PDB file of C-alpha atoms in Angstrom:
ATOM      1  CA  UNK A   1     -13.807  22.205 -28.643  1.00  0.00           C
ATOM      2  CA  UNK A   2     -14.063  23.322 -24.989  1.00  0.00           C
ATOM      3  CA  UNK A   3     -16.120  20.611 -24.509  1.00  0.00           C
ATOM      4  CA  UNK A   4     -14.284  18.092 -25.704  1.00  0.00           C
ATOM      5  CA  UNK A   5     -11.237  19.257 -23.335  1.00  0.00           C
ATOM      6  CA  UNK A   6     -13.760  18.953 -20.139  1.00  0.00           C
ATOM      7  CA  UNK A   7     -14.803  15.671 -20.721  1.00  0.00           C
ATOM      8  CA  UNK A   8     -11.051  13.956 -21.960  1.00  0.00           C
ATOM      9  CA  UNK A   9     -10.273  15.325 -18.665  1.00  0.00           C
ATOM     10  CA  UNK A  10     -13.544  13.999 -16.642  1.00  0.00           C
ATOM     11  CA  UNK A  11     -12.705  10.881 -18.070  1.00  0.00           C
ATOM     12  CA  UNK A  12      -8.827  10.862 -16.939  1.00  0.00           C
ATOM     13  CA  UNK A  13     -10.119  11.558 -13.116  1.00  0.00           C
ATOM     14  CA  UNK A  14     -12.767   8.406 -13.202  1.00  0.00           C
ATOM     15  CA  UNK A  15      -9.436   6.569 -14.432  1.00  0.00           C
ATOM     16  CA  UNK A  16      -7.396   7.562 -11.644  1.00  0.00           C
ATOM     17  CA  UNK A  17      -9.922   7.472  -9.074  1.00  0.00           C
ATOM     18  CA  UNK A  18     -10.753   3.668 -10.477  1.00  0.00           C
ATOM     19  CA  UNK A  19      -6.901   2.910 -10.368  1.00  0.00           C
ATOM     20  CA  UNK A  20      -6.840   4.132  -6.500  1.00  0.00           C
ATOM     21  CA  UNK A  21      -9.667   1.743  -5.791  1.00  0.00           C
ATOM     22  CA  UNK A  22      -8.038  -1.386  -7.725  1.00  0.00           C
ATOM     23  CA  UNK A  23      -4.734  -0.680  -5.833  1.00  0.00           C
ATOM     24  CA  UNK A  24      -6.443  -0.181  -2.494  1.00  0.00           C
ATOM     25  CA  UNK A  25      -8.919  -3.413  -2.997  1.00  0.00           C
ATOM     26  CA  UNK A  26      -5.300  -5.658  -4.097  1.00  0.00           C
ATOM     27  CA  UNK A  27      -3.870  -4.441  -0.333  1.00  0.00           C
ATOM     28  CA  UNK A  28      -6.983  -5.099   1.678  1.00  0.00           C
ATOM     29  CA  UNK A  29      -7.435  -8.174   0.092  1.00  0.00           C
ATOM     30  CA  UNK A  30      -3.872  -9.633   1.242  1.00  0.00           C
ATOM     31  CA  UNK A  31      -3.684 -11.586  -2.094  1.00  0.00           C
ATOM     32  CA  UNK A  32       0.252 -11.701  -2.255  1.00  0.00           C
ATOM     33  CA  UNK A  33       1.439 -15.422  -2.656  1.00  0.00           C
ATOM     34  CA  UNK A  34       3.648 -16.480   0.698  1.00  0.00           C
ATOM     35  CA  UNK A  35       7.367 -17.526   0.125  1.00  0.00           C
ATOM     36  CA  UNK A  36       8.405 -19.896   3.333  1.00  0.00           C
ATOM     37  CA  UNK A  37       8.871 -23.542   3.607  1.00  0.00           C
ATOM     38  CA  UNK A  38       6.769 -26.178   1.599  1.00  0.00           C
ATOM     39  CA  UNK A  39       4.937 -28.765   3.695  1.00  0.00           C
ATOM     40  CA  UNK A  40       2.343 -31.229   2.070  1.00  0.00           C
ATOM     41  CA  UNK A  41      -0.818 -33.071   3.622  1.00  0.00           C
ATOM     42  CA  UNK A  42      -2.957 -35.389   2.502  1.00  0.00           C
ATOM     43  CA  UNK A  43      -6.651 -35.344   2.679  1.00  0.00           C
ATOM     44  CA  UNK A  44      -9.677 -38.097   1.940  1.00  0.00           C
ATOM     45  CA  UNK A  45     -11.275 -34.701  -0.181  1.00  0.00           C
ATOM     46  CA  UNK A  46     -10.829 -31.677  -0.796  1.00  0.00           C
ATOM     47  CA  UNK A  47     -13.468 -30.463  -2.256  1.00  0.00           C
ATOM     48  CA  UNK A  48     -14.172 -26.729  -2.833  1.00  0.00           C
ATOM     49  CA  UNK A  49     -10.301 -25.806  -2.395  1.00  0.00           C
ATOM     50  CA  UNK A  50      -8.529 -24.579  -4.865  1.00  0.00           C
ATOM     51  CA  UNK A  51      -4.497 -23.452  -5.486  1.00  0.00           C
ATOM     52  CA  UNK A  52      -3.976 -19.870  -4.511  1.00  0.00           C
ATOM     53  CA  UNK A  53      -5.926 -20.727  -0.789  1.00  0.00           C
ATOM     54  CA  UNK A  54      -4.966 -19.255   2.272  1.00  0.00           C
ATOM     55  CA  UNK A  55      -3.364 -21.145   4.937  1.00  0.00           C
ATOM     56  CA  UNK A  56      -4.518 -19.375   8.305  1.00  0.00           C
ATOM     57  CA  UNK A  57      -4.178 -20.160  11.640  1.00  0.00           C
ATOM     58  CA  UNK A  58      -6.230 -18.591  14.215  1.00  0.00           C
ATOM     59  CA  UNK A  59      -8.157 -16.699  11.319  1.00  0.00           C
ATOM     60  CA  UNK A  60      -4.207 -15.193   9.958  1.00  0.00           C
ATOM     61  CA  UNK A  61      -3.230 -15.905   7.087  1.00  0.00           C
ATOM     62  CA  UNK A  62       0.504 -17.658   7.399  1.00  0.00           C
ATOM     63  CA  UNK A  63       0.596 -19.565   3.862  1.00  0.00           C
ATOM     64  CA  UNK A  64      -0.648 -20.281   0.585  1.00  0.00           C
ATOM     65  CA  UNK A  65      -1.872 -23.501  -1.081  1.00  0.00           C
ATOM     66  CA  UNK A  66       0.543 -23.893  -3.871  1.00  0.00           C
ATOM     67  CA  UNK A  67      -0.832 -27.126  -5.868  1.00  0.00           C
ATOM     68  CA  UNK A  68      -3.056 -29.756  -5.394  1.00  0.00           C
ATOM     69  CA  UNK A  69      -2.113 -33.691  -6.841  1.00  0.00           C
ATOM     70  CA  UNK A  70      -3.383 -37.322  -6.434  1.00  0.00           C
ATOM     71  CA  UNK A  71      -1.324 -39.733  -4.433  1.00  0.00           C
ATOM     72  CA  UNK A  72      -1.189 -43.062  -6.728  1.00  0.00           C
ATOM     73  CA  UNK A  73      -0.660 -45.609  -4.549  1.00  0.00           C
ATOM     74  CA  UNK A  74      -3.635 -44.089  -1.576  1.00  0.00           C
ATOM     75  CA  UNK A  75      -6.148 -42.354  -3.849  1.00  0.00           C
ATOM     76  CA  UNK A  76      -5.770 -39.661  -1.267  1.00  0.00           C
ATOM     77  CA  UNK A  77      -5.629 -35.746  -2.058  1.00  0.00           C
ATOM     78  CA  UNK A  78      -2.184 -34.336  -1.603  1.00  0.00           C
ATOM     79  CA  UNK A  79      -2.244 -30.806  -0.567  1.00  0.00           C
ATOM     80  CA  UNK A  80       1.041 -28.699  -1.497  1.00  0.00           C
ATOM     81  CA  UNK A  81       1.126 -25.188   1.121  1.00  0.00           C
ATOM     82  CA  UNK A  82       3.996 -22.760   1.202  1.00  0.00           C
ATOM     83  CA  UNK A  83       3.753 -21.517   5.368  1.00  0.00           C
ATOM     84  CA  UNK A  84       5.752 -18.125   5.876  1.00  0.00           C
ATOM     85  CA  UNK A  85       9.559 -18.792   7.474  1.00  0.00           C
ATOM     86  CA  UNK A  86       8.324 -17.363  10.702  1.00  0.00           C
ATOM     87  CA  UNK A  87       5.757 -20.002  11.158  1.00  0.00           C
ATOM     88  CA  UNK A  88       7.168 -22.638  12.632  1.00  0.00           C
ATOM     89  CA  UNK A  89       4.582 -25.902  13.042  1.00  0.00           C
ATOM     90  CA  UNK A  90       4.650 -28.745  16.093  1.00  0.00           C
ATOM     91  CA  UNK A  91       4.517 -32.134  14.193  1.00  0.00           C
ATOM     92  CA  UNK A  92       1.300 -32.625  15.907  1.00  0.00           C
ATOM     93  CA  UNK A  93      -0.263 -29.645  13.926  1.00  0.00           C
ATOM     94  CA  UNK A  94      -3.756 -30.590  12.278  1.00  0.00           C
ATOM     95  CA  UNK A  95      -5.042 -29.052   9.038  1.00  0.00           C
ATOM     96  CA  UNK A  96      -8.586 -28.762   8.627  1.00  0.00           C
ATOM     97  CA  UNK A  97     -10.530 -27.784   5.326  1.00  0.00           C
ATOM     98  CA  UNK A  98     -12.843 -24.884   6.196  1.00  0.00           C
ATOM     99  CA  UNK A  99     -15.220 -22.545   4.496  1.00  0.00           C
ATOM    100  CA  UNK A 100     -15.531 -19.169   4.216  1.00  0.00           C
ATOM    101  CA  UNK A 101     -18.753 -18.525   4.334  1.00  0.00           C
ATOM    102  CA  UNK A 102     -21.380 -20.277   3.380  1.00  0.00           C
ATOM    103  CA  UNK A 103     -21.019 -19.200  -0.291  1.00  0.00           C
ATOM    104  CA  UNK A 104     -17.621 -18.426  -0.366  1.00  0.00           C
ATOM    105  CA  UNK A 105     -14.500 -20.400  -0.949  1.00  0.00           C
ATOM    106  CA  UNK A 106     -12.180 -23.023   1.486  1.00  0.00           C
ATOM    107  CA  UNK A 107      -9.159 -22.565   2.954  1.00  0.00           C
ATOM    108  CA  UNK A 108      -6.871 -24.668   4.739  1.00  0.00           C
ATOM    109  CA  UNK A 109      -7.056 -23.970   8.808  1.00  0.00           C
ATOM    110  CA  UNK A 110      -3.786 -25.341  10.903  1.00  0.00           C
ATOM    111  CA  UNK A 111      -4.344 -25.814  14.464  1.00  0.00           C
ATOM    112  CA  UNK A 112      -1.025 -25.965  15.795  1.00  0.00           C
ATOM    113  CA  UNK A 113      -0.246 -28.977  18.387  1.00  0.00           C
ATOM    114  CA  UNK A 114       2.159 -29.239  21.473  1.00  0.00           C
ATOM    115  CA  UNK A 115       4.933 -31.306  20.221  1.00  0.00           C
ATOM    116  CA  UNK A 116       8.372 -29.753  20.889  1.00  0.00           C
ATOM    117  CA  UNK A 117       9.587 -31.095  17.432  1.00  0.00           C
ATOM    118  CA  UNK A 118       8.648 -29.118  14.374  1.00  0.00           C
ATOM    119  CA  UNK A 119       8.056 -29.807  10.993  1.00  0.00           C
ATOM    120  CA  UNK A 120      10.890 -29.843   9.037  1.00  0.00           C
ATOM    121  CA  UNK A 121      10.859 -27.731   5.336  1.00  0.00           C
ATOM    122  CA  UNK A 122       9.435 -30.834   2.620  1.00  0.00           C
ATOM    123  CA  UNK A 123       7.877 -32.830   6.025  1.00  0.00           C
ATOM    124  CA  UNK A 124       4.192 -33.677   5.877  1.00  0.00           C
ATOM    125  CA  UNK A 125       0.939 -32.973   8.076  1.00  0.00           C
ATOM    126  CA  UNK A 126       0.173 -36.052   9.588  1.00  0.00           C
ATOM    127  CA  UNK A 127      -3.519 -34.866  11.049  1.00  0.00           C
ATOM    128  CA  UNK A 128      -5.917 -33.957   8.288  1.00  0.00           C
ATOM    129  CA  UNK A 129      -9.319 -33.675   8.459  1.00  0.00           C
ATOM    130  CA  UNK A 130     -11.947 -33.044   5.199  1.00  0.00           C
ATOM    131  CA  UNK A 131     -15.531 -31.369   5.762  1.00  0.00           C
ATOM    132  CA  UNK A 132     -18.188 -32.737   4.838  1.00  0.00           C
ATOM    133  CA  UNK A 133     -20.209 -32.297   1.809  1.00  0.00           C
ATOM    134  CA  UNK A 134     -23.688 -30.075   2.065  1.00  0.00           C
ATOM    135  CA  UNK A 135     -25.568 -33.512   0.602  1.00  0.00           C
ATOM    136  CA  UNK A 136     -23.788 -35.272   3.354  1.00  0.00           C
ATOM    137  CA  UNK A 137     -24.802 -32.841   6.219  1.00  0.00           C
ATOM    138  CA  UNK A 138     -28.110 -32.720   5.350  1.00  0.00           C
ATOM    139  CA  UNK A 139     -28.780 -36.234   4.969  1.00  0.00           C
ATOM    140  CA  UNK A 140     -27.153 -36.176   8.645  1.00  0.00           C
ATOM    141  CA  UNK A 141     -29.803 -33.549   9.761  1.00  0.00           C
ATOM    142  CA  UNK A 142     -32.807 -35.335   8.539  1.00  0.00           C
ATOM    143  CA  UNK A 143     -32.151 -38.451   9.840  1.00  0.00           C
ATOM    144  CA  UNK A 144     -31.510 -36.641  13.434  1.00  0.00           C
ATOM    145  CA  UNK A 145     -34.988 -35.634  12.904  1.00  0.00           C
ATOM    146  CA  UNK A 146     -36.592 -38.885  12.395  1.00  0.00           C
ATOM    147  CA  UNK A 147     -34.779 -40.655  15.047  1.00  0.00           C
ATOM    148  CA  UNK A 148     -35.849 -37.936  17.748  1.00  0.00           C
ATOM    149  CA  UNK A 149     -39.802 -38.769  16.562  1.00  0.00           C
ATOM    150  CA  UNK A 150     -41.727 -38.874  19.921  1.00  0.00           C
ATOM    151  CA  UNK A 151     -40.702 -41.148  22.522  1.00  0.00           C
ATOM    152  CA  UNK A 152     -42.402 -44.976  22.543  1.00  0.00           C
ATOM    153  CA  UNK A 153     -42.944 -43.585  18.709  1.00  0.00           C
ATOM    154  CA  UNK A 154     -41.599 -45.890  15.845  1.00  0.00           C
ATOM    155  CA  UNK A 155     -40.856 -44.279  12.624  1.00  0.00           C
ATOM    156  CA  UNK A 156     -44.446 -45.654  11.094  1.00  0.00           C
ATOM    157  CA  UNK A 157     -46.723 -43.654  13.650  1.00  0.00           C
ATOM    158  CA  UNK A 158     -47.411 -46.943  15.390  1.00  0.00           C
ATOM    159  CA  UNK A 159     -46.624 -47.254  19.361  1.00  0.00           C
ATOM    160  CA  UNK A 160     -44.527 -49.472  20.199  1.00  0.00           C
ATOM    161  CA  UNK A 161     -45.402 -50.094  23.998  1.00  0.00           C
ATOM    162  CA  UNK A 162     -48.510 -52.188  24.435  1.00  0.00           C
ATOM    163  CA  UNK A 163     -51.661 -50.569  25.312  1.00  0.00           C
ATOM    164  CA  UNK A 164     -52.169 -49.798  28.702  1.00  0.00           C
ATOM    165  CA  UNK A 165     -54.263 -52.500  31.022  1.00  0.00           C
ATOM    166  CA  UNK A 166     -57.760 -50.724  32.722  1.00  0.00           C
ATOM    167  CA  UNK A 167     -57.427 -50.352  36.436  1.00  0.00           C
ATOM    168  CA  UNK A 168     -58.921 -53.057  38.691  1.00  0.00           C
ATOM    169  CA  UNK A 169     -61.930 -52.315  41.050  1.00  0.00           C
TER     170      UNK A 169
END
């Protein structure tokens, strides 16, 4: 009987000690939603980024992607963010899809413009930019590498100068 007693109450501690962690882990992790001002922007892709995102700016997060639609009439990616009230964004503000990490998720970067005029609660982001896709990078890459083949080089091994005249006597 004892023994049972020892390890109900073993078993109570790993519980509270796991419910600490989970608690701890929710607060580090800053998952809490934003409530602010809605703003929209649209994008040529967005792969990769999903609702729930972080907005950050400067690496802070400031918002939340709240949905994620097609525009009809453009074929273009509409972005839906929730940025906190004390944000407020120039109308020359650019959003920028970035990763992570190279195995972790995207979120939506704002680089904040100049413009004295700031975007109003509903407005739109007018400067959007989408990154490109890992097939599309490396296709980039290896073409950089065959163009920079050795100088006077064409791509089939062949020079392309003509050979060189022997000196005169």
């Amino acid at each position: 009987m004892r023994r049972n007693v020892i390890e109900t109450v073993l078993g109570g501690v790993v519980l509270a000690v796991a419910a600490v962690f989970l608690v701890f882990a929710y607060k580090s992790a800053d998952l809490r939603k934003v409530q602010g001002y809605d703003i929209t922007a649209n994008f040529t892709s967005i792969t990769g980024l999903q609702g729930g995102a972080d907005v950050r700016i400067s690496g802070v997060k400031v918002g939340t992607v709240t949905g994620l639609s097609l525009d009809p009439t453009s074929y273009q990616a509409v972005v839906h963010l929730s940025v906190d009230n004390s944000v407020k964004l120039p109308k020359d503000t650019a959003a920028v899809i970035a990763s992570e990490s190279l195995l972790g998720g995207k979120f939506l970067s704002l680089e904040p413009g100049g413009d004295p005029d700031m975007i109003k609660p509903n407005g739109k982001i007018e400067f959007t930019q989408s990154t490109p896709g890992l097939e599309q990078l490396l296709g980039q890459v290896i073409f950089s590498l065959q163009s920079m083949s050795k100088p006077g080089e064409s791509s089939n091994g062949q020079s392309s100068q003509p050979p060189a005249q022997p000196p005169k006597l």
